[in-house]
Each structure stands twice: as structure tokens, then as C-alpha cells.
Coordinates of C-alpha atoms in Angstrom, one line a residue:
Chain A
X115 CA -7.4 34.9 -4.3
X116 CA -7.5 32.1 -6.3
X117 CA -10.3 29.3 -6.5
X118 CA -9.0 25.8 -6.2
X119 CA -10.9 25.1 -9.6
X120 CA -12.1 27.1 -12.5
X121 CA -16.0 27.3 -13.3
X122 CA -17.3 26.5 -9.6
X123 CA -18.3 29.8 -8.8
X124 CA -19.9 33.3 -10.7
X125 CA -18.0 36.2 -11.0
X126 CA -20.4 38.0 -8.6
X127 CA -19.6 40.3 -5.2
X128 CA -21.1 37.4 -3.7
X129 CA -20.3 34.6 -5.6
X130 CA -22.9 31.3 -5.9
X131 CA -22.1 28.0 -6.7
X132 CA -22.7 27.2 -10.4
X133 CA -24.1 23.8 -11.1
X134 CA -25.6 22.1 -14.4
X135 CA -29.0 21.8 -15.2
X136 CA -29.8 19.3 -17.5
X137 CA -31.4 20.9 -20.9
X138 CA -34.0 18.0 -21.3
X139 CA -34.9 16.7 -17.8
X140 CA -34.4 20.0 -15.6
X141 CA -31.7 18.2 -13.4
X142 CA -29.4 19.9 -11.5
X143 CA -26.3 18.9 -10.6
X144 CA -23.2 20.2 -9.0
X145 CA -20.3 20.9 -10.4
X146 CA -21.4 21.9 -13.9
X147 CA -20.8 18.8 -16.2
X148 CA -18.2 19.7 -19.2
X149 CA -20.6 18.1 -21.9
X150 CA -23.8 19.5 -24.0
X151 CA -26.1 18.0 -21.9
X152 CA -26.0 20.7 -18.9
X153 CA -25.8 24.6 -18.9
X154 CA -24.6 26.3 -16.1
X155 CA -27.3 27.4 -13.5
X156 CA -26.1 29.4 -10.4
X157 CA -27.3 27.8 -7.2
X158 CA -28.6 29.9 -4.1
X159 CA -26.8 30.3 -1.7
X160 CA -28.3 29.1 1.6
X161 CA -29.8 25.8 2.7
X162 CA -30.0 23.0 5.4
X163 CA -27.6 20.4 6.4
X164 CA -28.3 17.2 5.0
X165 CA -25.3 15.1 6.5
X166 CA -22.2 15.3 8.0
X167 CA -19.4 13.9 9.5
X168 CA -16.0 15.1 10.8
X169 CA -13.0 13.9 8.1
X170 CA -10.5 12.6 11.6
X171 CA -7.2 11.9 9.4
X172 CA -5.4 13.2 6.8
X173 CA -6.6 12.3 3.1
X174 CA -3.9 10.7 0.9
X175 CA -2.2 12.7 -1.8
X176 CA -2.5 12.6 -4.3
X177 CA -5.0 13.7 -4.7
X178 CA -5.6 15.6 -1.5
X179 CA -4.2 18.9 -1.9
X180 CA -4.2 19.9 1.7
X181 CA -1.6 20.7 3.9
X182 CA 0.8 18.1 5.7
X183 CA -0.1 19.4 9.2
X184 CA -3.3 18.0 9.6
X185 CA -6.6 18.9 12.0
X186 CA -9.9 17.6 11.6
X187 CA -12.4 19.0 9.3
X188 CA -16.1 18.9 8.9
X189 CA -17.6 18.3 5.5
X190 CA -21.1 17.3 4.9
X191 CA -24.0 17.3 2.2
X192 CA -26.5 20.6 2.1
X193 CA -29.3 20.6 0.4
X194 CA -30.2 23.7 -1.2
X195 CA -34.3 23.6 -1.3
X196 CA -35.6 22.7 -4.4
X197 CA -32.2 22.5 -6.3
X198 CA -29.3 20.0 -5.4
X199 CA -28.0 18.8 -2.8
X200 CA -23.6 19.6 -2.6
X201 CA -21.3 18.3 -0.6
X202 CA -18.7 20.8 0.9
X203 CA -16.5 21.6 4.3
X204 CA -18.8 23.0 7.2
X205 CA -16.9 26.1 8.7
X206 CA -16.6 28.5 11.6
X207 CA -19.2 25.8 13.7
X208 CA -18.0 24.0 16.7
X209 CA -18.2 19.9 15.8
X210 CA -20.5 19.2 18.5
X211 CA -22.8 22.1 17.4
X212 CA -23.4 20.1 13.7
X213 CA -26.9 19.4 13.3
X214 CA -29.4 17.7 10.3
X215 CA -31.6 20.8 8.9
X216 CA -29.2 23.6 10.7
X217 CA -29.6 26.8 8.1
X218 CA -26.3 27.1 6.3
X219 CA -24.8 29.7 4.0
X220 CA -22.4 29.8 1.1
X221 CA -18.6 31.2 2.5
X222 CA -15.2 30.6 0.9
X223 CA -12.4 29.0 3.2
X224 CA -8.6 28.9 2.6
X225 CA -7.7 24.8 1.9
X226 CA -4.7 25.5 4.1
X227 CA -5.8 28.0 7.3
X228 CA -1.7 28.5 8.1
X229 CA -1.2 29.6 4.4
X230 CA -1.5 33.0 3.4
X231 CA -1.5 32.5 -0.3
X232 CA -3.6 29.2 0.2
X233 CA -6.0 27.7 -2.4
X234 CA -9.6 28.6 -1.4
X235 CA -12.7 26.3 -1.6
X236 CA -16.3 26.9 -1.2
X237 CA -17.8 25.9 2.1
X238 CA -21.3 26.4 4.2
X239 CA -21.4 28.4 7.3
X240 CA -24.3 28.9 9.9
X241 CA -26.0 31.6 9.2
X242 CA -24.8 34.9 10.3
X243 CA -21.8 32.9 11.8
X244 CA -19.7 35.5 9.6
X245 CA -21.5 38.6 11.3
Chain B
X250 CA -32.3 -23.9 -19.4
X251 CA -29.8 -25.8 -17.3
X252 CA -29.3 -24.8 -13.2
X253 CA -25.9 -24.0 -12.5
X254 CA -24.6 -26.1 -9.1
X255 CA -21.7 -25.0 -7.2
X256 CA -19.2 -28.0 -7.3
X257 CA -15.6 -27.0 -5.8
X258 CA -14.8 -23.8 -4.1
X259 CA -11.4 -22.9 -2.7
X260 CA -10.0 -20.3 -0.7
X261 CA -6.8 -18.6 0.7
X262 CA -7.0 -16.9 4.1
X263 CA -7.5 -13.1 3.8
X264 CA -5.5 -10.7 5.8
X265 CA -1.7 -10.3 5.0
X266 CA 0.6 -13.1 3.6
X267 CA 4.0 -10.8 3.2
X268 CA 6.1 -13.1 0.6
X269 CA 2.8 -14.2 -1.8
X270 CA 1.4 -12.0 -4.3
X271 CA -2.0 -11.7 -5.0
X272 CA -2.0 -13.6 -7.9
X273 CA -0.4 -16.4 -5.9
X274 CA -3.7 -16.1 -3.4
X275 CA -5.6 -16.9 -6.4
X276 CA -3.7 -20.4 -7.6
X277 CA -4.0 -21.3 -4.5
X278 CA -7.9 -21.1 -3.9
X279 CA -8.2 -22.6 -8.0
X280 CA -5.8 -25.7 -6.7
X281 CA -8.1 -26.0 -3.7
X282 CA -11.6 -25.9 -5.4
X283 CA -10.7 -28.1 -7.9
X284 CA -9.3 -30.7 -5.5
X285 CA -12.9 -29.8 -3.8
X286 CA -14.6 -30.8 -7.1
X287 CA -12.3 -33.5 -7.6
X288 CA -11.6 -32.5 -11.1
X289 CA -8.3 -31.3 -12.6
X290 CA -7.2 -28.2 -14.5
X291 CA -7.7 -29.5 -18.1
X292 CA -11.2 -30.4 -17.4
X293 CA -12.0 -26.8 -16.9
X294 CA -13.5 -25.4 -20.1
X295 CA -13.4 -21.9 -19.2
X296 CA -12.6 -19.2 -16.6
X297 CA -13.5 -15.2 -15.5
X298 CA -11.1 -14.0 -13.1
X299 CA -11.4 -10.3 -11.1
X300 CA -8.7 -8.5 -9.7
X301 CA -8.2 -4.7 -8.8
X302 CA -4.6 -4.1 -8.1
X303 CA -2.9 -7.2 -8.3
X304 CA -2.7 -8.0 -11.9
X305 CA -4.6 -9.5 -14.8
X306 CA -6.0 -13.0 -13.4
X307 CA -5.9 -14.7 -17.3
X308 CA -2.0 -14.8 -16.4
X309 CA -2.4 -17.2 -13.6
X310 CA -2.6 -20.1 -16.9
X311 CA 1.2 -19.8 -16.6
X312 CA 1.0 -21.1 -13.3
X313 CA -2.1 -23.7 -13.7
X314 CA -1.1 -25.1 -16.8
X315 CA -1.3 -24.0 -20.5
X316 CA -4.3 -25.7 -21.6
X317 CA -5.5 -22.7 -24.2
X318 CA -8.5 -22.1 -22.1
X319 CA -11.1 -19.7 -22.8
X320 CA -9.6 -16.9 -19.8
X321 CA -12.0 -13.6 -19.5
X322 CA -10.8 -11.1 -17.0
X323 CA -13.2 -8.9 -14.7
X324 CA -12.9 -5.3 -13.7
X325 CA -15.8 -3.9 -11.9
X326 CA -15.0 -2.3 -8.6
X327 CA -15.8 -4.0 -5.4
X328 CA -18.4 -6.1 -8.0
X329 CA -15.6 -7.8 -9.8
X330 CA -16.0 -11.2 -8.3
X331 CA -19.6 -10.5 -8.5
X332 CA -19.4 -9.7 -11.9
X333 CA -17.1 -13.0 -12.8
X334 CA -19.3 -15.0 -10.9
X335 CA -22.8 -13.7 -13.2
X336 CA -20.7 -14.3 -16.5
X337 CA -19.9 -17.5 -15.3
X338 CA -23.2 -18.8 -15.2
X339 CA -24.7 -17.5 -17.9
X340 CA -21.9 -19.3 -20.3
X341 CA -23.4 -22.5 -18.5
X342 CA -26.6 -21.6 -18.5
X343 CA -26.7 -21.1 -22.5
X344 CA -25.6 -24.5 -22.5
X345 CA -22.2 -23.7 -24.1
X346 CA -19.7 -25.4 -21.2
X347 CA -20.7 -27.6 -18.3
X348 CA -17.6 -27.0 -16.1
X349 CA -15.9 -23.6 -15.8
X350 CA -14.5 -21.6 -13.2
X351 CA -14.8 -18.0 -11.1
X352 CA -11.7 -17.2 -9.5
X353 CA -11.2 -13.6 -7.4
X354 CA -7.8 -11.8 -6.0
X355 CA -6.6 -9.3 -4.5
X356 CA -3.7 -7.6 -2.7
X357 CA -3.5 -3.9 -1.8
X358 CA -1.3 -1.3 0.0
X359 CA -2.3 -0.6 4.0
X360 CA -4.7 2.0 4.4
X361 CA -7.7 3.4 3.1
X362 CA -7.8 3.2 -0.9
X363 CA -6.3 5.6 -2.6
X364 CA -9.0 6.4 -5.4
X365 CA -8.1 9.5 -8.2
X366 CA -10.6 11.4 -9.6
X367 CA -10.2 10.7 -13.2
X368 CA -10.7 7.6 -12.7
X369 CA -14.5 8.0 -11.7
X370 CA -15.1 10.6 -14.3
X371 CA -14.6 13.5 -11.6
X372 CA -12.4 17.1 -11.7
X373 CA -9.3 17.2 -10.0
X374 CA -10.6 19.5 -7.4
X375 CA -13.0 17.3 -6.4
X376 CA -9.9 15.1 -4.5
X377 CA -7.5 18.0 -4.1
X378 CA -9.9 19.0 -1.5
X379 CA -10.3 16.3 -0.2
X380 CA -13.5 14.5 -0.8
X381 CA -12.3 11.4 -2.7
X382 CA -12.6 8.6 0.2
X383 CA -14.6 6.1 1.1
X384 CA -14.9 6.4 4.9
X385 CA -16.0 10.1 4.2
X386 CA -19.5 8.8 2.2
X387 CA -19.9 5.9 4.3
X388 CA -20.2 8.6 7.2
X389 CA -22.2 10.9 5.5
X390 CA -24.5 8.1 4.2
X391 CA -25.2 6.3 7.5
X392 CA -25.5 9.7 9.8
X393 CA -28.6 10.6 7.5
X394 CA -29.9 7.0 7.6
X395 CA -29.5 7.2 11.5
X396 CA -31.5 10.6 11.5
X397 CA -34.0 9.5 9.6
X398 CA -34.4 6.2 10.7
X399 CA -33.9 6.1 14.5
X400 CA -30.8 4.0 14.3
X401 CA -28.2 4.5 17.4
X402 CA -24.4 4.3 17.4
X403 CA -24.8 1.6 20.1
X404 CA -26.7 -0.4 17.0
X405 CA -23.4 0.5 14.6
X406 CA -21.3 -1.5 17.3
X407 CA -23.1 -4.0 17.6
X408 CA -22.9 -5.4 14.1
X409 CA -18.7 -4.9 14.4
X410 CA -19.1 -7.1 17.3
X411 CA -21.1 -9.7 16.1
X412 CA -18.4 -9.6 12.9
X413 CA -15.2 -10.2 15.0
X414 CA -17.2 -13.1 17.2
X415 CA -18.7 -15.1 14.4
X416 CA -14.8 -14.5 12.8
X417 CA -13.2 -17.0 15.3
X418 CA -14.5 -20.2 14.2
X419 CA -13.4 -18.9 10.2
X420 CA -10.4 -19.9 9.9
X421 CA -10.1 -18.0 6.3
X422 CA -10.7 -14.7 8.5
X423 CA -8.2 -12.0 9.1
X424 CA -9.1 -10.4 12.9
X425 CA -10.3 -13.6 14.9
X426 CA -10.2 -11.6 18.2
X427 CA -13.5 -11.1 20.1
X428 CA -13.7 -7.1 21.0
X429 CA -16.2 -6.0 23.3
X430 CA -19.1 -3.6 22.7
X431 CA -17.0 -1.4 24.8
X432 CA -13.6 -0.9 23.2
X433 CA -15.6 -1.1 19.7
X434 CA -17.1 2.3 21.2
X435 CA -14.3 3.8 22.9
X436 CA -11.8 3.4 19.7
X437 CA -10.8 6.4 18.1
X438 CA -13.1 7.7 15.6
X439 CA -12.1 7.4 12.4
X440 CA -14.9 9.7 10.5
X441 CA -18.0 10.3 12.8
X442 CA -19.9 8.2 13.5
X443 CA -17.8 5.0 13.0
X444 CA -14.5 4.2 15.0
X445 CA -11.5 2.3 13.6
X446 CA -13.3 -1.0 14.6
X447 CA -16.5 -0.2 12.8
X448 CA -14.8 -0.3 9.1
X449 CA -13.1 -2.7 7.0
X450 CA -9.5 -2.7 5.4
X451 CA -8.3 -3.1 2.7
X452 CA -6.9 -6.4 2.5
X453 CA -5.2 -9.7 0.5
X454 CA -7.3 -12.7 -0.5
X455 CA -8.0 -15.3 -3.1
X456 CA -10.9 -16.9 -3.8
X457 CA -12.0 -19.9 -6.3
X458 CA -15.5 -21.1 -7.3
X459 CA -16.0 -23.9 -10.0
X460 CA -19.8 -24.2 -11.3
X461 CA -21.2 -26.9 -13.5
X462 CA -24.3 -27.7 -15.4
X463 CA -26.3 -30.1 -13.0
X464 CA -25.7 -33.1 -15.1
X465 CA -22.1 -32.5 -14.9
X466 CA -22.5 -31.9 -10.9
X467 CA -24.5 -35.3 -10.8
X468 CA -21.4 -36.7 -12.8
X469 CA -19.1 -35.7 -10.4
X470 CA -21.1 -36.9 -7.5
X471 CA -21.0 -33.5 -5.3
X472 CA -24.0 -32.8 -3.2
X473 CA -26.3 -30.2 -5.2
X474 CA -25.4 -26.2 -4.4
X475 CA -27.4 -24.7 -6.7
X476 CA -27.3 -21.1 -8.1
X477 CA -30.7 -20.0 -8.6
X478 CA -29.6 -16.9 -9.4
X479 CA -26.7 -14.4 -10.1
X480 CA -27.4 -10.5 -10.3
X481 CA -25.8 -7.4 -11.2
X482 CA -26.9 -3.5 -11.5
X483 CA -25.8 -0.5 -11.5
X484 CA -27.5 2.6 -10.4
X485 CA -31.0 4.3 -10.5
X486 CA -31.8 7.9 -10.6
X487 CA -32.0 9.6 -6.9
X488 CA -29.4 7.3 -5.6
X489 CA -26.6 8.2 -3.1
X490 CA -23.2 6.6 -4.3
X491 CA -19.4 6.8 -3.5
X492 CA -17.7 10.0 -4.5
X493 CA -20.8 12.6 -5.5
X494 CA -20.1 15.8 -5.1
X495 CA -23.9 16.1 -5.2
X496 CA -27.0 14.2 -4.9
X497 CA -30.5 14.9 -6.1
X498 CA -32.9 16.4 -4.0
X499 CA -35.5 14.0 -5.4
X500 CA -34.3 10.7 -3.4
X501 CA -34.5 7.4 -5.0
X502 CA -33.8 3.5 -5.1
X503 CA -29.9 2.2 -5.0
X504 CA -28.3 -0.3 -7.2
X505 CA -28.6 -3.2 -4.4
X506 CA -32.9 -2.4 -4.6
X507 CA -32.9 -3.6 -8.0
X508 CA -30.0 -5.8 -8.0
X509 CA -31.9 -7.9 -5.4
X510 CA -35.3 -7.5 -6.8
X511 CA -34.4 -9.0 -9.7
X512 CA -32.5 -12.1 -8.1
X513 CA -36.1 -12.9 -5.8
X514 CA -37.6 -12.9 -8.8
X515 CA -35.5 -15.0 -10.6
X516 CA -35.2 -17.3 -8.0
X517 CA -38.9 -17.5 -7.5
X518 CA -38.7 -17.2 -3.5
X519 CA -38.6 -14.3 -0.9
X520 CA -36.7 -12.6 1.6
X521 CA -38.3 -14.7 4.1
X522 CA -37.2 -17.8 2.5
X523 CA -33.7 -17.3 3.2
X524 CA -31.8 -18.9 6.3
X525 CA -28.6 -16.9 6.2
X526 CA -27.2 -13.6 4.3
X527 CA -23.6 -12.5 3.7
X528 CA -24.8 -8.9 3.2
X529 CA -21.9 -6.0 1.9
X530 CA -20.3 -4.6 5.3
X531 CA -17.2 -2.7 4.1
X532 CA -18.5 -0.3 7.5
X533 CA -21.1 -1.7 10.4
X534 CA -23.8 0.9 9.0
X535 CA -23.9 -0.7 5.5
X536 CA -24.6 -4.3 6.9
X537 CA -27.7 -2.5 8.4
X538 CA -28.3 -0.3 5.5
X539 CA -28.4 -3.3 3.4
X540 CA -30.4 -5.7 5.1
X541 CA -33.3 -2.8 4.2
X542 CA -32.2 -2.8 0.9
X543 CA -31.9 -6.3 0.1
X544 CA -35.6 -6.7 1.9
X545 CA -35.1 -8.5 4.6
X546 CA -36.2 -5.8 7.1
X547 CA -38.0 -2.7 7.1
X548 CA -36.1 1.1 7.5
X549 CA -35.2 1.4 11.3
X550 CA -36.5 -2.4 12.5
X551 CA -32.5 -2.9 12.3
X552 CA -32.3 -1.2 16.0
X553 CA -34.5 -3.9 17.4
X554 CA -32.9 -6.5 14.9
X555 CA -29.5 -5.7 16.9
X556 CA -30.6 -5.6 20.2
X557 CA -32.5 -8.9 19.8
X558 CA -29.9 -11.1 17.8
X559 CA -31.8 -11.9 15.2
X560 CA -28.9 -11.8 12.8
X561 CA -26.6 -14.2 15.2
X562 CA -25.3 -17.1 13.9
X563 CA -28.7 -19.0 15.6
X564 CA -31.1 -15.9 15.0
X565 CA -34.1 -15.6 13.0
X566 CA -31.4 -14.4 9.7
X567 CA -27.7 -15.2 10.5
X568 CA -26.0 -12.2 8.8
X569 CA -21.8 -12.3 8.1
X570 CA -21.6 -16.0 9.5
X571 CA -17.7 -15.5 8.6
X572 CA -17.6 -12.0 10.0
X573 CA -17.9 -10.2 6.7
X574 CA -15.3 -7.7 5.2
X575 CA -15.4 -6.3 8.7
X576 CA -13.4 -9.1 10.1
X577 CA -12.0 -10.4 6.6
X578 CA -11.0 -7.0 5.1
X579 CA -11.7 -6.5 1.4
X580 CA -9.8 -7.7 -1.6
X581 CA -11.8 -6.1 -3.7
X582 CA -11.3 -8.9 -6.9
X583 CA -12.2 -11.6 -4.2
X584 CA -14.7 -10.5 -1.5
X585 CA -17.7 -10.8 -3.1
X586 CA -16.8 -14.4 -3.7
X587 CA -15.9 -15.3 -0.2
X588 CA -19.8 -14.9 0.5
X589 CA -20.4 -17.0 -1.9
X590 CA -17.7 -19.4 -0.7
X591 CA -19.1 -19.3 2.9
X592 CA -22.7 -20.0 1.9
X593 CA -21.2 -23.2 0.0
X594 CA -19.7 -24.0 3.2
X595 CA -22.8 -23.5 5.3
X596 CA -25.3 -25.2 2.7
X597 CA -23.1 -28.6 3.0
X598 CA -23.1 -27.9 6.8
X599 CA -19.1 -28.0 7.5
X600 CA -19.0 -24.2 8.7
X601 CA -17.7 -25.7 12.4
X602 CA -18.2 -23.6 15.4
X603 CA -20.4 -21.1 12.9
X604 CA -22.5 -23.3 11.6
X605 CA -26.1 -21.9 11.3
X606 CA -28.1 -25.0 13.4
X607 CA -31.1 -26.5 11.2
X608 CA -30.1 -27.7 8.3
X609 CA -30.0 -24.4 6.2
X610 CA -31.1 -24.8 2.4
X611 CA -30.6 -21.2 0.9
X612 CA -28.2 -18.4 1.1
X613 CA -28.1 -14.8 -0.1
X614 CA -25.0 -13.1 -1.1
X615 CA -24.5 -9.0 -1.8
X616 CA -21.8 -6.9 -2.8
X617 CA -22.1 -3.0 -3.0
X618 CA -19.1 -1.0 -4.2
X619 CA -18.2 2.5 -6.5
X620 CA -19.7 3.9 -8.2
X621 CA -23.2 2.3 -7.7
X622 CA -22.8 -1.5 -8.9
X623 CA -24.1 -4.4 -6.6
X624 CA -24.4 -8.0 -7.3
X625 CA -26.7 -10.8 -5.5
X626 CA -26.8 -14.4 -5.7
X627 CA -29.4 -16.4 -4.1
X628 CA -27.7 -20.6 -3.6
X629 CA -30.1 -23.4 -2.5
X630 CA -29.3 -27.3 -1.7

């Protein structure tokens, strides 16, 4: 499996985001800024929807990375209480089932579904949607 | 310190003009405004010219004439004209020159822009994956402000309406088609919850502004726009801009809050002193958006706003009198100069069949763009 970037998740069974928090003013951030200012600081994994809307046509590339064939996607902001909020794809939820302040869940999705060696990237799933 | 008037402005249709480059757009407007001003090249002491992706605008002197003018190019995102416009006057206002020149172009490729990520100080990832566009913030950002602020789509298609009907009397306007409430709704959706009609595109366009001290204006006998003031800011903490992979959970003020603060104050006037706004509307939610954040309205009166045409060419504040980016797409080098260009035009009272009726004395300009910049100007005759 390989992560479509180095340094965006721990090394854990479950893996959690790891963002930046600022060593003066407590901020956190996401992803983990490559300067002095910010040390890493995992981020829990579950939270509420924030935003959202449905991505309805293929992003140029570069940069996009994404396979040619193209279907449309979900991809929102979740705020992860007390923390940050991140933007990522929303998986495994039907479009019109999106809501502001569902309860979401860290999950890892291939970039390419048809690809079995695909890039993965993080994503938020309902809760228990993976049960 | 001096005012700075408005005394020739110029302009070349926006839309597509296959066979002239952008830079060509830009003579053209410079040739116009100063046949406005009734003043010729040489005259002009200096010049800031913007441009995103159609060359530097300094190399335009090959084309207007080699006078050895002082020539300052302007890079600054969707703020560029913005931007050339605010370093204009302050070289008049210091009392250096008394006649200089703001010129913005643009021409770019069909399609949504095509922004890298090193470019905004981002990782790779963050655009391999496909989060590096435009339409995909706009979305986000207006689906919370609807949620939060009772706004309904029906509200989103109404301001693309109003942009394409005010757009046929401009004849510097790209889409001068009515389209009903109807098809504006039933389009396809481009990124939920706006349809292809509710954004702008990116577009081609030139636009020229020449400003001089008031003694200089009275000189050359031109009715009295003046610029009572020209802002620009970037962003505050807690903001929500183009291309964040996060935001803080701690939500604050945007660029356009202080941008426009400071230009009230400046001017010495409020919101409610204005008669007409040409408020940022690269997507219908942002025109709504921003009439919050510039002040004229309160979060979520835009609903009732909408439905009771209050920002019609003859409501209470006539918003996009030209039909904004929406109906003129966005050169980014030159769109924040058209607004300026159409309040000139609606201040001297020659803006034909979208003329705001009685007698309007100021006008309010605002550009927003990547990654958190905005720039106001406040005019008054």
C-alpha cells in the first residue's frame, strides 16, 4: 500500500492524520508544515462534517493525479472538535445522504477504485459505514 | 494631500477575440482612455500594468510609443488590477505625478484554471488528489454559508439571473443572453450547489484607467470622478481561503472585512452611502457572500435582498450593473478594473439601458481572489 504522500499519516494499526501544531501559538494545522515553526501532532480520528460538495468533472492534470475515467466524488471539510478542521474525499455515503454535523471517521481510499495497485488517500467515512 | 479623479478610462470587450492577444486587449483600452481624457501618450508620466497569463504589461511601450516612462508591472492574483490601481494613486497622492495610468489584461486557456500547488506554497499531493480548484472551495464555502445562514439555492440563481439581464445593455459584456430562473436551475451542476450558469470563466479582456491629481483633472476639463479611496489586504487569522487543506476551528474575519473597513474609513462615509456596488462574483454565492462582508447587509438578509430586488439596477443597492464576472468572465489582470470602469461609466450617467436612475454620486468596487487578497475602492462625483 502506498500513501499518495509521505508524512500524512502515523505509522499506527490505525493510522491518524498528523498535522502541525504551532510551538508558540498552539495552532494546528493540517498537513504538517516543513518549517520549525510546527511539530507534528496526530489528529483524532473522528469528527463532524463541516462542508461539502460533490467534485461533478474531472480535475485537470497536472496536477490531478486521478484516473482518466472519471465519476463524481465527494470531498468536503471536517472538523475534528477542538483541533482543525481538514478537507478530504467523503466515502462509502450515498451523495444525497451528505449532511452538515454527520459523525465521520478517518478511512483510507484507493485514488483510483479500478486500480489494484492505486495510490491511496485519506478520506472520512460515516461512522460504522465500514462495519 | 491631493484627491485623485478618474479622468479617461478605456476598455475592450471581454469574452473571446480569437486573432488578438491579450496584450493587444490592453493597447486598446490605453488608446481608448486616453482619447477619453483627451490627452496623449507622452503626457502620461507613469503606468502599473497587471496581467496573469498574458505577458508582462511594461512591454506594451513598444506598442504605445517609447517615451521612457516610469512602467511598474503588477502580479497579485485576481487583485492585480486592484493592486495597479492602489499604487497608482498613491504615486499621485504623494504629489510626485499628476497624470499616470492603471491598465489591466488578460487572456487565458478555456476552462477552469489550472493552478499548481507549488505555486501557493502547497505539497504536490495536495493537487494530485485533486483539491487544487476553484469551483471545489467556492462549493464548500457557500454550502456552509447556506447552512448557517438560511440562504436557498433558489437565492444562488437569482443573482446569475440578475447578471446575465443587467449584461445586455453592456456592451463590453461577454454572455448578453437573458436565461431564466429555470434553465439557470436545471443546468448541469458543476460542483454542488452551483450549476454551470452560476460561475464565471475564465476569460480575455483589457482594461485602461488614467487618474490625475484634481488640478490636473480641472485642467483637462473632465467632470470630477473622484477616488476617495483605494484598498488592499490580505488575510486575517480564522479565515477560509482558496486552496486550504485546513481551516481553523476558531473562525474569523476575511481579507474583504478589513479591506473594506479600511476604505469606509478612509473615505469618511458608510455602506449606506453608497448608490451602486460592483461586488466580486467569480460564483453567484460570492456576490451574496460579499455584500455581508463588504457591510452592506447583515448574514442571511441576502435571501430577502434577492427575492425583493433590492440589488436590481433600480433597487435600494444596484449590485453587478454590468453583470459582473458572472456575465463578463474573469481576466484576472483586468476584472477588478472593469468595476472600476463601470462605476466611471455610471457616475457620469452614460451606462444606457443600465443606468442606475437618480443621479448616483458614489460607487463601491471589490475584488476577492487566492490566496486571501481583496481590494476596494469607494469613487464619488
Amino acid at each position: 500500500m502506498r500513501i499518495i504522500a509521505e508524512g500524512l499519516l502515523t505509522d499506527e494499526s490505525t493510522p491518524r492524520l498528523i498535522g502541525g501544531r504551532n510551538r508558540t501559538t498552539g495552532r494546528i494545522v493540517f498537513p504538517c508544515p516543513e518549517n520549525g515553526d510546527y511539530e507534528p501532532y496526530p489528529l483524532q480520528r473522528t469528527g463532524t462534517l463541516w462542508s461539502y460538495t460533490i467534485q461533478r468533472y474531472r480535475p485537470k492534470s497536472p496536477p490531478y493525479a486521478g484516473p482518466d475515467a472519471f465519476r463524481p466524488w465527494p470531498v468536503g471539510y471536517i472538523e475534528l472538535p477542538g483541533e482543525v478542521i481538514v478537507e478530504a474525499r467523503l466515502a462509502n455515503v450515498a451523495f444525497e445522504d451528505i449532511a452538515i454535523g454527520m459523525p465521520l471517521e478517518l478511512t483510507l481510499i484507493p485514488l483510483d477504485p479500478d486500480a489494484p495497485d492505486s495510490v491511496i488517500i485519506p478520506a472520512f467515512e460515516p461512522i460504522g459505514a465500514a462495519a | 494631500m491631493t484627491d485623485v479623479c478618474i479622468v479617461g478610462v478605456g476598455i475592450h470587450p471581454f469574452g473571446r477575440t480569437d486573432g488578438l492577444s491579450g496584450l493587444d486587449q490592453g493597447v486598446f483600452a490605453v488608446r481608448q482612455a486616453l482619447a477619453d481624457a483627451g490627452v496623449a501618450w507622452p503626457d502620461v508620466q507613469f503606468a502599473y500594468g497587471g496581467s496573469d497569463s498574458a505577458g508582462n504589461p511594461d512591454t506594451m511601450v513598444d506598442r504605445l510609443g517609447l517615451t521612457g516612462v516610469q512602467f511598474i508591472n503588477v502580479r497579485n492574483g485576481c487583485a492585480a488590477g486592484g493592486s495597479a490601481l492602489f499604487s497608482a494613486q498613491m504615486a499621485i497622492k504623494s504629489g510626485e505625478f499628476e497624470l499616470g495610468l492603471a491598465v489591466g489584461f488578460d487572456k487565458h486557456p478555456r476552462g477552469a484554471f489550472n493552478a499548481l500547488p507549488a505555486e501557493y506554497n502547497l505539497p504536490d499531493w495536495y493537487g494530485e488528489a485533486g483539491y487544487m480548484i476553484t469551483t471545489q472551495f467556492f462549493a464548500n464555502k457557500i454550502t456552509r454559508y447556506m447552512h448557517d445562514h438560511g440562504i436557498s439555492p433558489t437565492t444562488l440563481g437569482r443573482v446569475a439571473e440578475k447578471a446575465f439581464r443587467n449584461a445586455v445593455h453592456a456592451p463590453h459584456a461577454w454572455r448578453r443572453e437573458p436565461v431564466s430562473l429555470e434553465t439557470i436551475m436545471e443546468a448541469p451542476m458543476i460542483s454542488d450547489p452551483y450549476t454551470k450558469y452560476m460561475f464565471c470563466s475564465p476569460a480575455e479582456g483589457g482594461v485602461a484607467l488614467l487618474l490625475a491629481s484634481e488640478k490636473k483633472a480641472r485642467e483637462l476639463g473632465k467632470p470630477l470622478v473622484r477616488l476617495k479611496a483605494a484598498t488592499m489586504r490580505t488575510r486575517p487569522p480564522g479565515s477560509f481561503e482558496v486552496f486550504a487543506p485546513s481551516i481553523d476551528v476558531e473562525r474569523g474575519g476575511s481579507a474583504t472585512n478589513i479591506a473594506s473597513a479600511a476604505a469606509f474609513e478612509l473615505a469618511g462615509i458608510s455602506p449606506a452611502d453608497i448608490a451602486l456596488a460592483q461586488l466580486q462574483d467569480t460564483e453567484a454565492g460570492a456576490e451574496l457572500m460579499h455584500m455581508a462582508e463588504n457591510g452592506f447587509c447583515k448574514d442571511g438578509e441576502q435571501e430577502r435582498w434577492l427575492a425583493d430586488g433590492l440589488t436590481e439596477i433600480g433597487g435600494r443597492l444596484p449590485v453587478n450593473t454590468d453583470g459582473g464576472c458572472l456575465a463578463c468572465g474573469e481576466p484576472i489582470g483586468a476584472s477588478g478594473l472593469r468595476q472600476v470602469y463601470e462605476n466611471v461609466v455610471q457616475l457620469r450617467g452614460d451606462g444606457g439601458g443600465r443606468q442606475v436612475p437618480g443621479n448616483p454620486k458614489t460607487a463601491y468596487s471589490h475584488v476577492y481572489g487566492a490566496p486571501g487578497v481583496s481590494a476596494v475602492t469607494i469613487l464619488e462625483r
